[in-house]
Amino acid sequence: MPANAVTARPDGTVGQSPIRPDAEAKVNGTFDYASDLAFDGMLWGHTLRSPHPRALIRSIDTGPALALPGVAAVLTAADVPGKLHYGLIEADQPVLAPGEVNYQGEPVAIVAAETLDLARRAAERIAVDYEPLEPQCDPSEAVEAGAYFRYQPVRVGDPDTAEAAVVVTREYEVGMQDQAPLGPESGVAVPTGGGLVLHVATQWLHSDLEQIAPCLGLEPERIHLEMAGIGGAFGAREDLSVQIHMAMLALRTGRPVKMMYDRAESFLGHVHRHPARMRYEHGADADGHLVYVKAHIVLDGGAYASTTEAVVGNAASLAVGPYRVEHASIDAWGARTNNPPCGAMRGFGAVQTCFAYESQMDALADALDLDPLEIRRRNAIARGDQLITGQVIDAYEPDPAAPADPDRARPFSPLADLLDRFTDLPVPPVPADRDIVELPGGTGNTTHGEGVRRGVGYGVGLKNICYSEGFDDYSTARVRLELGGPEHDGEPVAYIHTAAAEVGQGHWNLQTQIARTELGVRHVVLLPNDTKIGSAGSSSASRQSYMTGGAVKAACEAVRDLWQDRDLADGPIEATRVFRHRATKPMDPVTGQGDSHVQLALCVHRATVDVDVELGLVKVVDLTCVQDVGKILNPVALEGQIHGGTAQGLGLAVMEEIVTDGGRVKNASFTDYLIPTILDMPPMRLRIVENADPEAPYGLRGAGEPPTLSSTPAIVAAIRDATGLPLTRVPVRPEHLTVRRPS
């Protein structure tokens, strides 16, 4: 058995919450993250990055760096052994800048030295002669100039001729959010004599391999990638970071090379959530039923493509949310600018539009004097309804505990079902006598309640699950069953081999639960996640439980069938299976029509907040969440996903933003870029609904992303309720909240 295989505890099937196989090591500090790796004879690598958002490179002098004792290599674009560019969807990003830099932090040169400190000092000695150019930092101006990665319209009906009793038009803005994984980018490249072994923290091993091999000028068979311990991801590890750079240095020096970013470099070295500017117009009849929606959406993709094309597709197709509307005109762009590159982050294009369309639903409710839940209920999609892309909602009957629908003639509405469940989840009351610690400002003793107002708000999020728009989305799993040795009491042992990245979501645990459920065995061993097995796709899009879970289930079923006619005493039984979901279609480039999504997931949040309107301080008092997960596979892990997604939504609502000025990042540290702590997160009440999807393994519905969508607009709606302010931008800052009173 490989030394880095993971042996799971011998308990826990689907529907239970066994202790995670990596839990003990992570708690006691013995788990090896990528930054903990070390090899004999190892060098350290470091990257020289551009200080300019846009500039020409006149010349690079590496001599002063190479002159330092202990420096083993200094490489520039001229030293790239293969193709100069890579990319997830479009190969447009240079391995090292060849003659021009297009964002602050773009890699220009790399250094290998005996120590990390020496590598950093050597990088400082590299003399680069830049000719700064005026950067394009305004995404709207970039779109007007024709600089964009994708334009995706959606057209249905004729909004220009539709008549509405009330019209609400507003402009919204979403700031640039960072994934903020606690483990910075790190890895080690080990030369093998004509090839390489890369130990990397990534979300998709095989995509890395496909991008790395051409740039190194090596056949893919000569490169082996093995997953290193990951300290969080949330989309930040979908793109390459250290991979090609440390591989180039290892090939040049013939020694293992480790690279590890510090926090400031991490902020520059990975993509972020796309900031957005959106103009929405909603028209409704006198009863609050939507008549039409118009939206103009500009997402800032930054300097290089990354996943912007797919993010734009999500933003456009989900631009109206889970609501029925006959007429819609949506225009979505992914702008190309000299701002930091943006790509995947939890929610992937749906977060930005969710904030806008949910704010619009609240604005309509105010204009019509309707309850915010009621206007959503009146417009909620039901089975047989169509999204604005023409995709038909294939909702399934609720579980037996679901409240009865009083309108028996209407098809089942998954959204109305979730909304109705708030009736027995009352808003927490305002305590008669509160400790100041419970008020906004907390231990800062900023108020005794005289300027504090309470507000309540709702948010609904609709998120696609798995990859969309015709992408060949699949996952591979191999399962081997054999008799165990004395350490397994001679019982059968199932060995599972996949390339699925465990990024903290608990997928290792789920694989063992599936094996125990399908094979009836107690003992399960997880073999290392690497490229010796077929691709599992990315740990993103809330897809691994669906896709790799489906692959492991299928492989276990095949082994079980073979086991019926064989005796393990005669040798192991093994099966490899590839699992695919149902086919999807690309969005029409003119109308946006098409069955582009595999599965859709809904989450509803209610937020209760206290706001000090004199100081602009916010305390989120309570977050209540109702979410349809199809089928609960691991209750504890599921609750953790909902809590975690909600925390990131809270961060976007009231504190998290990468601030840029002229393309330069101004707050690349956890001192100045704030993320929620345990003191910022309120108690959460969860109502988890199981409306099983018969198309999915065990009926599951991806659950990791939807809470990130709905929590942000719910919190902002609650702040609006407390202050009466329109609040069209997130994050909401203190200066947005202070109510000016006449002197």
XYZ file of C-alpha atoms in Angstrom:
743
model
C 0.000 0.000 0.000
C 1.428 3.453 -0.893
C 2.805 5.349 2.079
C 0.492 8.290 1.438
C -2.668 6.225 1.026
C -5.436 7.102 3.489
C -7.078 4.404 5.576
C -10.600 5.295 6.675
C -12.194 4.292 9.954
C -14.305 1.148 9.502
C -17.724 2.745 9.883
C -20.241 4.947 8.114
C -22.483 4.434 5.088
C -24.406 6.882 2.908
C -26.636 9.041 5.091
C -24.378 8.835 8.150
C -21.603 11.135 9.406
C -18.477 9.072 10.076
C -15.324 10.799 11.258
C -13.327 12.024 8.287
C -10.175 9.998 7.516
C -8.108 13.205 7.491
C -9.725 14.731 10.582
C -7.307 13.601 13.275
C -4.195 14.628 11.338
C -5.636 18.063 10.574
C -6.607 18.636 14.185
C -3.300 17.548 15.725
C -1.151 19.278 13.100
C 0.395 16.206 11.472
C -1.428 16.545 8.133
C 1.008 17.395 5.336
C -0.123 20.425 3.381
C 1.677 21.418 0.191
C 3.657 24.007 2.139
C 4.982 21.260 4.473
C 6.655 19.243 1.719
C 10.445 18.794 1.734
C 12.859 16.700 -0.351
C 16.569 16.002 -0.085
C 18.661 18.459 -2.079
C 15.678 20.744 -2.541
C 16.037 24.261 -3.946
C 13.598 27.094 -3.361
C 11.926 28.986 -6.173
C 10.621 32.533 -6.255
C 8.882 34.710 -8.849
C 9.689 38.254 -9.898
C 6.416 40.013 -10.659
C 5.599 43.209 -12.483
C 4.927 46.279 -10.331
C 2.973 47.817 -13.231
C -0.564 47.031 -14.431
C 0.576 47.590 -18.005
C 4.059 48.143 -19.408
C 6.493 47.192 -22.138
C 9.614 45.266 -21.110
C 12.585 46.916 -22.791
C 15.204 44.595 -21.290
C 15.913 42.128 -18.462
C 19.364 41.771 -16.885
C 19.635 38.580 -14.813
C 23.388 38.872 -14.250
C 23.266 40.513 -10.796
C 20.976 37.744 -9.539
C 23.077 34.926 -10.968
C 26.165 36.451 -9.365
C 24.859 35.697 -5.868
C 26.427 32.538 -4.372
C 23.800 29.840 -3.984
C 21.618 30.955 -6.892
C 21.146 27.963 -9.202
C 19.024 29.410 -12.010
C 17.301 32.565 -13.223
C 14.822 32.061 -16.071
C 12.795 34.416 -18.275
C 10.364 34.006 -21.170
C 13.309 33.172 -23.445
C 13.892 30.020 -21.369
C 10.395 28.537 -21.691
C 11.115 25.155 -23.318
C 7.750 24.744 -25.065
C 4.662 26.811 -25.756
C 4.701 30.229 -24.143
C 0.995 30.405 -23.248
C -1.460 28.356 -21.191
C -5.010 28.741 -19.930
C -8.038 26.824 -18.651
C -10.292 27.609 -21.614
C -8.194 29.846 -23.844
C -4.388 29.564 -23.890
C -3.698 33.292 -23.602
C -1.682 33.638 -20.395
C 2.134 33.773 -20.730
C 4.242 31.449 -18.607
C 6.553 34.454 -18.183
C 5.898 37.863 -19.748
C 7.588 37.880 -23.187
C 7.715 41.618 -23.802
C 4.709 43.226 -22.189
C 2.956 42.920 -18.837
C -0.798 43.305 -18.588
C -1.511 43.324 -14.858
C 0.259 44.088 -11.612
C 1.842 40.868 -10.409
C 2.321 39.234 -13.808
C 5.338 36.854 -13.632
C 8.422 38.192 -15.400
C 11.260 35.923 -14.164
C 11.795 32.992 -11.807
C 14.724 32.141 -9.550
C 15.958 28.941 -7.888
C 18.330 29.191 -4.928
C 19.476 27.274 -1.873
C 17.078 29.095 0.463
C 13.816 30.979 0.065
C 15.350 34.157 1.451
C 18.184 33.947 -1.048
C 15.753 33.348 -3.913
C 13.805 36.457 -2.905
C 16.955 38.568 -2.633
C 18.118 37.336 -6.028
C 14.784 38.274 -7.601
C 15.197 41.784 -6.248
C 18.531 42.028 -8.109
C 17.028 41.269 -11.513
C 17.067 44.541 -13.439
C 13.971 45.024 -15.579
C 13.642 48.138 -17.736
C 9.893 48.853 -18.013
C 8.110 51.405 -20.167
C 4.836 51.970 -18.275
C 1.706 52.332 -20.401
C -1.719 53.700 -19.528
C -3.784 50.760 -18.210
C -7.407 50.103 -19.145
C -9.101 49.662 -15.777
C -12.737 50.573 -16.501
C -14.620 47.423 -17.626
C -17.511 49.364 -19.156
C -15.136 51.412 -21.268
C -13.326 48.212 -22.261
C -16.589 46.668 -23.477
C -17.405 49.811 -25.452
C -13.968 49.569 -27.077
C -14.584 45.927 -28.027
C -12.211 44.453 -25.435
C -14.091 41.512 -23.977
C -13.736 37.746 -23.678
C -17.378 36.900 -24.302
C -20.671 38.577 -25.013
C -23.761 36.486 -24.275
C -27.269 37.801 -24.893
C -30.520 36.121 -23.843
C -33.728 36.981 -25.660
C -37.224 35.728 -24.957
C -40.468 37.495 -25.828
C -40.459 41.237 -26.451
C -39.775 43.355 -23.351
C -40.039 46.594 -25.336
C -43.735 46.064 -26.056
C -44.674 44.443 -22.733
C -46.837 46.668 -20.516
C -46.201 46.840 -16.780
C -48.048 48.592 -13.968
C -44.865 49.241 -12.024
C -41.264 49.498 -13.211
C -38.149 49.409 -11.040
C -34.791 50.371 -12.543
C -31.553 50.367 -10.567
C -27.828 49.950 -11.031
C -25.857 47.509 -8.906
C -22.204 46.881 -8.229
C -20.363 43.911 -6.749
C -16.784 44.335 -5.563
C -13.870 41.993 -6.247
C -13.878 39.196 -3.680
C -10.952 36.891 -2.940
C -11.273 33.171 -2.201
C -8.855 33.704 0.710
C -7.731 30.089 1.181
C -5.695 29.827 4.368
C -3.059 27.698 2.646
C -1.110 29.789 0.124
C -0.037 28.400 -3.241
C 2.764 25.857 -2.870
C 4.238 22.705 -4.372
C 7.382 20.768 -5.233
C 8.654 19.625 -8.634
C 10.975 16.606 -8.571
C 12.984 15.728 -11.714
C 13.064 12.036 -12.583
C 15.614 11.912 -15.414
C 13.744 13.029 -18.487
C 10.501 13.648 -16.638
C 8.935 15.161 -13.568
C 6.801 14.395 -10.561
C 4.807 17.414 -9.413
C 3.314 17.512 -5.928
C 0.703 20.252 -6.207
C -2.322 21.652 -4.409
C -4.834 21.969 -7.209
C -8.507 21.487 -7.983
C -8.010 19.564 -11.241
C -4.908 17.435 -11.766
C -5.582 16.489 -15.366
C -6.331 20.030 -16.499
C -3.016 21.067 -14.956
C -1.266 18.295 -16.896
C -2.888 19.350 -20.178
C -1.623 22.900 -19.710
C 1.800 22.099 -18.252
C 3.083 19.516 -20.763
C 3.004 21.744 -23.889
C 4.750 24.579 -22.044
C 7.507 22.264 -20.836
C 7.856 20.645 -24.240
C 7.330 17.198 -22.705
C 4.965 14.373 -23.532
C 2.247 14.096 -20.873
C 3.405 10.549 -20.079
C 6.672 11.964 -18.729
C 4.906 14.141 -16.173
C 3.178 12.690 -13.112
C 1.040 14.884 -10.875
C 0.180 13.903 -7.337
C -2.188 15.840 -5.117
C -0.553 17.588 -2.180
C -2.475 18.590 0.921
C -4.804 21.496 0.169
C -5.563 24.343 2.565
C -8.827 25.487 0.979
C -9.594 26.344 -2.630
C -13.034 27.860 -3.490
C -11.918 28.316 -7.115
C -8.506 29.867 -6.413
C -6.686 26.640 -7.367
C -8.390 25.985 -10.706
C -5.807 28.083 -12.541
C -2.086 27.329 -12.594
C 0.171 29.157 -10.152
C 3.484 27.528 -9.177
C 3.177 24.461 -11.402
C 5.027 25.416 -14.590
C 7.492 27.705 -12.837
C 8.777 25.141 -10.358
C 8.820 22.505 -13.123
C 10.998 24.719 -15.343
C 13.405 25.333 -12.494
C 13.578 21.639 -11.609
C 14.307 20.702 -15.231
C 17.007 23.370 -15.512
C 18.775 22.522 -12.228
C 18.154 18.771 -12.049
C 17.100 19.169 -8.401
C 13.741 19.257 -6.586
C 12.372 22.798 -6.446
C 9.788 24.051 -3.982
C 7.766 27.219 -4.439
C 5.561 28.767 -1.769
C 3.840 32.142 -1.971
C 3.556 34.427 0.995
C 0.176 36.066 1.595
C 0.868 39.234 -0.393
C 2.064 37.209 -3.381
C -0.948 34.916 -3.105
C -3.261 37.890 -3.573
C -1.403 38.686 -6.801
C -0.837 35.102 -7.910
C -4.370 33.721 -8.188
C -7.640 34.811 -9.761
C -10.493 36.467 -7.875
C -14.266 36.769 -8.127
C -15.314 38.955 -11.056
C -16.448 42.393 -9.929
C -19.654 43.412 -11.676
C -21.625 46.435 -12.796
C -25.263 45.700 -13.570
C -28.251 47.727 -14.689
C -31.587 45.983 -14.106
C -35.119 46.951 -15.084
C -38.031 44.892 -13.770
C -41.611 45.424 -14.855
C -44.547 43.841 -12.998
C -48.331 43.954 -13.097
C -50.425 45.392 -10.290
C -50.463 42.028 -8.491
C -46.693 41.717 -8.493
C -46.324 39.180 -11.294
C -43.247 39.787 -13.419
C -43.962 41.013 -16.934
C -40.452 41.633 -18.216
C -36.818 41.905 -17.151
C -34.020 43.790 -18.855
C -30.429 43.501 -17.648
C -27.069 44.904 -18.741
C -24.276 42.963 -17.001
C -20.566 43.765 -17.212
C -18.157 41.412 -15.441
C -14.510 42.446 -15.196
C -12.389 39.503 -16.319
C -9.092 41.308 -15.859
C -6.073 40.751 -18.064
C -6.465 37.093 -19.100
C -9.349 34.776 -19.931
C -9.215 32.120 -17.181
C -12.872 30.948 -16.843
C -14.502 34.254 -17.782
C -16.321 32.735 -20.771
C -18.099 30.211 -18.550
C -18.763 32.775 -15.820
C -20.485 35.029 -18.370
C -22.625 32.081 -19.493
C -23.760 31.463 -15.927
C -24.451 35.127 -15.281
C -26.544 35.434 -18.438
C -28.524 32.195 -18.102
C -29.314 32.731 -14.402
C -29.779 36.509 -14.646
C -33.452 36.451 -13.589
C -33.172 33.742 -10.951
C -35.893 31.184 -10.157
C -38.786 33.370 -11.329
C -41.292 33.093 -14.182
C -41.142 35.869 -16.742
C -42.479 35.933 -20.290
C -40.243 38.663 -21.666
C -36.524 39.114 -21.028
C -33.613 40.897 -22.648
C -30.244 40.135 -21.059
C -26.830 41.308 -22.239
C -23.741 40.011 -20.420
C -20.083 40.733 -21.127
C -16.787 39.604 -19.650
C -14.492 42.616 -20.085
C -10.758 42.424 -20.783
C -8.896 45.013 -18.683
C -5.549 45.539 -16.960
C -7.039 44.712 -13.588
C -6.090 41.468 -11.788
C -7.306 38.354 -13.644
C -10.600 36.969 -12.406
C -11.900 33.439 -12.680
C -13.587 30.786 -10.593
C -14.946 31.474 -7.149
C -17.753 29.750 -5.291
C -20.964 30.722 -7.070
C -19.257 31.331 -10.430
C -21.143 34.196 -12.062
C -24.437 33.459 -10.316
C -23.450 35.345 -7.152
C -23.248 38.700 -8.901
C -26.595 38.496 -10.693
C -28.296 37.024 -7.605
C -27.514 40.178 -5.649
C -29.094 42.259 -8.415
C -32.250 40.257 -9.140
C -33.009 39.691 -5.450
C -32.569 43.406 -4.750
C -34.971 44.057 -7.625
C -37.578 41.688 -6.149
C -37.392 43.587 -2.872
C -37.718 46.906 -4.710
C -40.836 45.625 -6.489
C -42.273 44.418 -3.186
C -41.755 47.893 -1.716
C -43.332 49.582 -4.732
C -46.394 47.307 -4.558
C -46.572 47.155 -0.745
C -46.177 43.382 -0.812
C -44.443 41.096 1.659
C -40.998 40.111 0.281
C -41.835 36.414 0.622
C -45.182 36.856 -1.097
C -43.796 38.507 -4.221
C -41.294 35.677 -4.545
C -44.020 33.095 -4.019
C -46.213 34.637 -6.730
C -43.368 34.479 -9.247
C -41.782 31.177 -8.198
C -40.945 28.728 -10.959
C -42.779 25.400 -10.907
C -42.442 22.084 -12.664
C -42.872 22.603 -16.397
C -41.962 26.294 -16.306
C -39.054 27.560 -18.376
C -36.006 29.558 -17.440
C -35.238 32.529 -19.661
C -33.021 30.180 -21.722
C -35.979 27.947 -22.497
C -34.755 25.171 -20.213
C -37.716 23.369 -18.647
C -37.773 22.971 -14.879
C -37.876 19.265 -14.071
C -38.744 19.637 -10.397
C -39.698 16.511 -8.475
C -42.286 15.828 -5.824
C -41.420 16.964 -2.301
C -40.601 14.642 0.532
C -43.464 13.349 2.731
C -42.772 16.011 5.363
C -43.311 18.878 2.909
C -46.247 21.194 3.642
C -49.265 20.597 1.427
C -49.761 22.942 -1.510
C -53.136 24.662 -1.050
C -53.373 25.194 -4.817
C -53.654 21.580 -5.943
C -54.144 22.630 -9.553
C -50.685 24.157 -9.780
C -47.622 21.986 -10.461
C -45.134 21.568 -7.649
C -42.916 24.637 -7.154
C -39.594 23.870 -5.467
C -39.135 27.543 -4.565
C -42.611 27.983 -3.089
C -41.976 24.811 -1.102
C -38.835 26.310 0.445
C -40.456 29.686 1.101
C -43.393 28.081 2.908
C -41.062 26.391 5.369
C -40.198 29.730 6.985
C -43.668 29.866 8.558
C -42.534 27.733 11.487
C -39.095 29.355 11.717
C -39.896 32.649 13.488
C -37.581 35.643 13.468
C -35.630 35.807 16.746
C -37.081 38.410 19.095
C -35.210 41.504 20.259
C -34.065 40.818 23.832
C -35.448 43.216 26.415
C -32.061 43.623 28.042
C -28.950 42.999 25.960
C -25.313 42.959 26.916
C -23.370 45.497 24.853
C -21.226 42.631 23.566
C -24.261 41.515 21.562
C -24.654 44.915 19.877
C -22.842 46.251 16.785
C -19.321 47.184 17.831
C -19.292 44.487 20.500
C -16.461 44.783 22.977
C -15.558 48.161 21.464
C -18.296 49.595 23.712
C -19.419 51.886 20.899
C -23.123 51.923 21.771
C -25.649 51.003 24.402
C -28.357 50.568 21.805
C -29.429 54.166 21.270
C -28.666 54.190 17.535
C -29.293 50.518 16.820
C -32.078 49.412 14.506
C -33.104 45.865 13.626
C -33.893 44.618 10.119
C -34.983 41.382 8.454
C -34.409 40.391 4.830
C -34.655 37.433 2.472
C -32.530 36.136 -0.366
C -33.110 33.361 -2.897
C -30.362 31.832 -5.011
C -30.517 29.597 -8.087
C -27.275 27.807 -8.996
C -26.372 25.376 -11.769
C -24.614 22.169 -10.703
C -21.829 20.449 -12.693
C -20.421 21.826 -15.921
C -22.745 23.349 -18.474
C -23.078 24.318 -22.122
C -22.161 21.008 -23.729
C -18.919 20.409 -21.820
C -17.939 16.722 -21.731
C -18.122 16.438 -17.960
C -17.050 13.065 -16.584
C -15.222 11.368 -13.739
C -13.238 8.129 -13.469
C -12.954 5.747 -10.530
C -11.209 2.429 -9.987
C -12.242 0.112 -7.140
C -10.319 -3.003 -6.115
C -11.599 -5.483 -3.556
C -9.245 -7.951 -1.907
C -8.818 -9.882 1.300
C -7.077 -7.841 3.945
C -4.236 -8.868 6.183
C -4.122 -9.152 9.968
C -4.533 -5.385 10.343
C -7.959 -5.789 8.724
C -8.807 -9.019 10.572
C -8.709 -10.873 7.269
C -11.852 -9.066 6.108
C -12.349 -7.685 2.579
C -10.732 -4.315 1.905
C -11.883 -1.906 -0.808
C -9.227 0.266 -2.431
C -10.503 3.382 -4.213
C -8.456 5.298 -6.760
C -9.657 8.623 -8.211
C -8.079 11.936 -9.160
C -10.705 13.959 -7.278
C -9.277 16.818 -5.244
C -10.175 16.844 -1.565
C -10.344 20.583 -0.915
C -11.988 20.366 2.503
C -15.485 19.438 1.326
C -15.257 15.918 2.753
C -15.127 13.973 -0.508
C -12.652 11.433 0.846
C -15.225 10.540 3.454
C -18.022 10.296 0.915
C -16.058 7.863 -1.254
C -15.605 5.529 1.716
C -19.320 5.809 2.587
C -20.297 4.843 -0.956
C -17.969 1.826 -0.917
C -19.374 0.573 2.382
C -22.929 1.101 1.154
C -22.481 -0.663 -2.189
C -20.074 -3.443 -1.146
C -21.086 -4.037 2.452
C -17.461 -3.929 3.626
C -16.030 -2.195 6.667
C -12.482 -1.471 5.538
C -11.744 1.129 2.854
C -8.399 2.557 1.720
C -8.120 5.666 -0.449
C -5.183 5.523 -2.852
C -3.360 8.789 -3.669
C -5.167 11.214 -5.950
C -2.934 11.456 -9.007
C -2.766 11.283 -12.802
C -2.231 7.508 -12.851
C -6.023 7.225 -13.023
C -8.339 8.959 -15.503
C -9.600 12.469 -14.844
C -12.140 13.212 -12.135
C -12.694 16.738 -13.373
C -12.390 19.727 -11.103
C -13.479 20.010 -7.498
C -15.717 22.906 -8.424
C -19.258 23.577 -9.653
C -20.580 21.547 -6.680
C -19.923 18.515 -8.894
C -17.661 16.013 -7.123
C -20.366 14.285 -5.066
C -22.448 13.982 -8.238
C -19.671 13.049 -10.680
C -16.953 11.204 -8.750
C -19.564 9.926 -6.326
C -21.355 8.523 -9.357
C -18.133 7.001 -10.709
C -17.245 5.335 -7.381
C -20.803 4.037 -7.064
C -20.691 2.585 -10.579
C -17.287 0.947 -10.011
C -18.462 -0.541 -6.710
C -21.593 -1.918 -8.377
C -19.435 -3.576 -11.035
C -17.171 -5.123 -8.383
C -20.207 -6.308 -6.435
C -21.619 -8.021 -9.515
C -18.302 -9.782 -10.166
C -18.022 -10.771 -6.503
C -21.226 -12.802 -6.731
C -19.448 -15.369 -8.904
C -15.955 -15.230 -7.450
C -14.115 -15.899 -4.222
C -11.692 -13.248 -2.993
C -9.388 -16.036 -1.909
C -8.749 -16.547 -5.632
C -7.502 -12.965 -6.026
C -8.620 -9.348 -6.073
C -11.626 -8.092 -8.011
C -11.238 -4.761 -9.786
C -13.366 -2.489 -11.950
C -12.892 0.967 -13.480
C -15.878 3.049 -14.480
C -16.366 6.441 -16.122
C -19.484 8.362 -15.092
C -21.171 11.067 -17.159
C -24.270 13.139 -16.507
C -26.967 13.844 -19.068
C -25.992 15.927 -22.065
C -26.237 19.711 -22.104
C -26.163 22.223 -24.959
C -24.282 25.477 -25.550
C -26.302 28.666 -25.243
C -27.309 30.066 -28.599
C -24.916 32.978 -29.266
C -27.794 35.230 -30.403
C -30.811 34.214 -28.322
C -29.171 32.467 -25.366
C -31.636 29.592 -25.700
C -30.634 26.026 -24.876
C -30.719 23.324 -22.195
C -27.364 24.448 -20.899
C -27.484 23.120 -17.327
C -27.476 19.607 -15.846
C -29.060 20.310 -12.501
C -30.315 23.379 -10.647
C -30.193 23.975 -6.898
C -32.136 26.389 -4.703
C -31.314 27.976 -1.362
C -33.239 30.587 0.633
C -31.799 32.678 3.449
C -33.422 34.945 5.981
C -31.087 37.356 7.708
C -31.689 39.307 10.886
C -29.331 42.212 11.559
C -28.746 45.019 14.009
C -27.363 48.228 12.521
C -25.860 51.156 14.382
C -27.008 53.882 12.002
C -24.831 56.486 13.731
C -21.559 54.596 13.221
C -22.456 52.377 10.275
C -21.680 49.154 12.139
C -23.545 45.929 11.356
C -24.045 42.805 13.442
C -25.686 39.831 11.769
C -27.844 38.423 14.561
C -29.291 35.353 12.884
C -29.143 33.510 9.569
C -31.847 30.967 8.845
C -31.403 28.810 5.760
C -33.737 26.458 3.908
C -32.064 24.440 1.140
C -33.063 21.549 -1.112
C -30.148 19.088 -1.315
C -31.938 16.231 -3.057
C -30.543 13.616 -0.705
C -28.431 13.995 2.439
C -25.308 11.872 2.032
C -23.416 13.083 5.114
C -25.379 15.344 7.498
C -22.391 16.892 9.280
C -20.449 17.578 6.074
C -23.565 19.042 4.472
C -24.166 21.404 7.359
C -20.522 22.446 7.172
C -20.909 23.258 3.475
C -23.970 25.406 4.138
C -22.272 27.203 7.021
C -19.117 27.779 4.994
C -20.920 29.040 1.906
C -23.004 31.347 4.062
C -19.877 32.752 5.719
C -18.428 33.683 2.332
C -21.718 35.318 1.381
C -21.638 37.293 4.620
C -18.100 38.392 3.822
C -19.150 39.712 0.420
C -22.130 41.468 1.956
C -20.350 43.536 4.585
C -16.550 43.341 4.469
C -14.667 41.472 1.710
C -13.273 43.426 -1.237
C -9.963 43.631 -3.049
C -9.501 47.350 -3.563
C -7.711 48.410 -6.727
C -6.560 51.827 -7.885
C -5.416 52.164 -11.468
C -5.037 48.388 -11.645
C -2.935 48.172 -8.475
C -4.087 46.095 -5.506
C -4.136 48.234 -2.364
C -4.931 45.677 0.349
C -3.018 42.445 -0.298
C -3.008 41.198 3.302
C -5.367 39.767 5.875
C -4.818 42.939 7.866
C -6.507 45.024 5.185
C -8.579 42.409 3.357
C -11.080 41.314 5.991
C -12.775 37.916 6.119
C -15.418 36.820 8.643
C -14.224 35.243 11.855
C -16.174 33.110 14.297
C -17.229 36.331 16.036
C -18.829 37.650 12.826
C -20.886 34.525 12.133
C -24.203 34.345 13.976
C -26.005 31.203 15.068
C -27.531 29.451 12.052
C -30.764 27.531 11.824
C -30.997 25.061 8.939
C -33.997 23.383 7.402
C -32.658 20.852 4.924
C -35.120 19.570 2.319
C -34.739 16.298 0.399
C -36.526 16.405 -2.948
C -34.519 13.670 -4.643
C -33.337 14.062 -8.244
C -33.754 10.677 -9.944
C -31.125 11.614 -12.541
C -28.408 11.947 -9.874
C -26.568 9.312 -7.816
C -28.641 8.626 -4.688
C -30.860 11.541 -5.752
C -28.331 14.106 -4.486
C -28.261 17.773 -5.460
C -25.004 19.724 -5.311
C -25.049 21.821 -2.162
C -21.776 23.698 -1.706
C -22.430 26.839 -3.745
C -26.114 27.873 -3.391
C -25.720 29.245 0.182
C -23.097 31.697 -1.079
C -25.615 33.151 -3.528
C -28.603 33.744 -1.265
C -26.857 34.850 1.935
C -25.457 38.082 0.461
C -28.747 39.610 -0.775
C -30.546 38.447 2.379
C -28.084 40.300 4.624
C -28.182 43.438 2.479
C -31.999 43.299 2.395
C -32.009 43.154 6.191
C -29.695 46.165 6.361
C -32.028 48.032 3.985
C -34.946 47.122 6.238
C -33.109 48.546 9.243
C -31.935 51.758 7.572
C -34.340 52.530 4.744
C -31.359 53.073 2.443
C -31.285 51.658 -1.133
C -27.839 49.991 -0.816
C -27.045 48.920 -4.367
C -23.406 47.960 -3.830
C -21.610 45.191 -1.955
C -19.772 45.030 0.260
C -21.787 47.511 2.306
C -19.364 49.789 4.103
C -19.931 51.860 7.257
C -19.990 55.096 5.263
C -22.915 53.741 3.238
C -25.031 53.346 6.378
C -24.727 56.420 8.510
C -28.018 58.298 8.435
C -27.417 62.039 8.245
C -29.780 63.935 10.497
C -30.479 67.659 10.041
C -28.586 69.758 12.552
